Amino acid sequence: MHIHNLSNTPSVLNSFVSEIRDKSIQKDSLRFRRNIERIGEILGYELSKSLQFETHKTETPLGVSETTLHKKDIVLCSILRAGVPLHNGLLNYFDAAENAFISAYRHHKHDPESFEIVVEYLACPSLENKTLILADPMLATGQSMVATFEALKPFGNPKEVHLVSVIGAQQGVDLISKAFSNNSHLWIAAIDETLNDKGYIIPGLGDAGDLAFGNKLQQ
Ligand code: URA
């Protein structure tokens, strides 16, 4: 897997990541969602440089402009619910993309420190020979990405796979590096040190879904 950790090159992206982490700024959910969306736009822009391009002629009022445009074969898949603002950011740039949504959540049976990933709702177009972008803002254990990819298999074999995350833990990055093929890509804004007992990224930012959409009752 090709890992593109964008924090290795300091840029304006770091300001948005710093704001979503900051415990006073992140409480403003409108700003939190917009910052995640802005991060999605930047990750999408960086990712776009690795897509396949083809020559295109555009007729202007005064002549013909020849340029290269990326192939319009993208399926953008996000994991509900935390993935929605990241999805919006990516869709702002890949506005012709087809879209897929999947729900994946951590089901704690008895022990609050152990869980399994349950995949339920899934709506997806054909993935056969398409460019799949799979977005999950928090790459903690990596199990959601792997479970989601498994659930997408009946929809066809994508020709390229790009995973997009905002913050990851090294453990999650290691897991998906093993689970995904060598020619897939991870585009990520920051990789943190570790996970706590409950599987939250440390230092991370807390619960991305709650910060974007409000607290949920744990089941
Ligand atoms: N999901 C989150 O929202 N935050 C984490 O730290 C890990 C998973």
PDB file of N, CA and C in Angstrom, residues 125-130 155-159:
ATOM      1  N   PRO A 125     -23.370   1.436  -6.284  1.00  0.00           N
ATOM      2  CA  PRO A 125     -23.464   1.108  -7.712  1.00  0.00           C
ATOM      3  C   PRO A 125     -22.429   0.031  -8.061  1.00  0.00           C
ATOM      4  N   SER A 126     -22.348  -0.363  -9.329  1.00  0.00           N
ATOM      5  CA  SER A 126     -21.315  -1.331  -9.726  1.00  0.00           C
ATOM      6  C   SER A 126     -19.928  -0.731  -9.496  1.00  0.00           C
ATOM      7  N   LEU A 127     -19.023  -1.567  -9.010  1.00  0.00           N
ATOM      8  CA  LEU A 127     -17.637  -1.120  -8.799  1.00  0.00           C
ATOM      9  C   LEU A 127     -16.702  -1.688  -9.862  1.00  0.00           C
ATOM     10  N   GLU A 128     -17.269  -2.475 -10.777  1.00  0.00           N
ATOM     11  CA  GLU A 128     -16.433  -3.198 -11.745  1.00  0.00           C
ATOM     12  C   GLU A 128     -15.593  -2.233 -12.576  1.00  0.00           C
ATOM     13  N   ASN A 129     -14.290  -2.396 -12.480  1.00  0.00           N
ATOM     14  CA  ASN A 129     -13.325  -1.599 -13.252  1.00  0.00           C
ATOM     15  C   ASN A 129     -13.395  -0.100 -12.954  1.00  0.00           C
ATOM     16  N   LYS A 130     -13.931   0.270 -11.812  1.00  0.00           N
ATOM     17  CA  LYS A 130     -14.039   1.696 -11.441  1.00  0.00           C
ATOM     18  C   LYS A 130     -12.908   2.071 -10.480  1.00  0.00           C
ATOM     19  N   PHE A 155     -20.120  -6.141  -5.300  1.00  0.00           N
ATOM     20  CA  PHE A 155     -20.484  -5.093  -6.263  1.00  0.00           C
ATOM     21  C   PHE A 155     -19.471  -4.967  -7.409  1.00  0.00           C
ATOM     22  N   GLY A 156     -18.434  -5.793  -7.410  1.00  0.00           N
ATOM     23  CA  GLY A 156     -17.494  -5.788  -8.530  1.00  0.00           C
ATOM     24  C   GLY A 156     -16.080  -5.503  -8.076  1.00  0.00           C
ATOM     25  N   ASN A 157     -15.180  -5.619  -9.042  1.00  0.00           N
ATOM     26  CA  ASN A 157     -13.753  -5.523  -8.754  1.00  0.00           C
ATOM     27  C   ASN A 157     -13.218  -4.168  -9.221  1.00  0.00           C
ATOM     28  N   PRO A 158     -12.973  -3.225  -8.307  1.00  0.00           N
ATOM     29  CA  PRO A 158     -12.492  -1.909  -8.756  1.00  0.00           C
ATOM     30  C   PRO A 158     -11.079  -2.000  -9.335  1.00  0.00           C
ATOM     31  N   LYS A 159     -10.766  -1.119 -10.282  1.00  0.00           N
ATOM     32  CA  LYS A 159      -9.419  -1.177 -10.854  1.00  0.00           C
ATOM     33  C   LYS A 159      -8.410  -0.455  -9.966  1.00  0.00           C
TER      34      LYS A 159
END
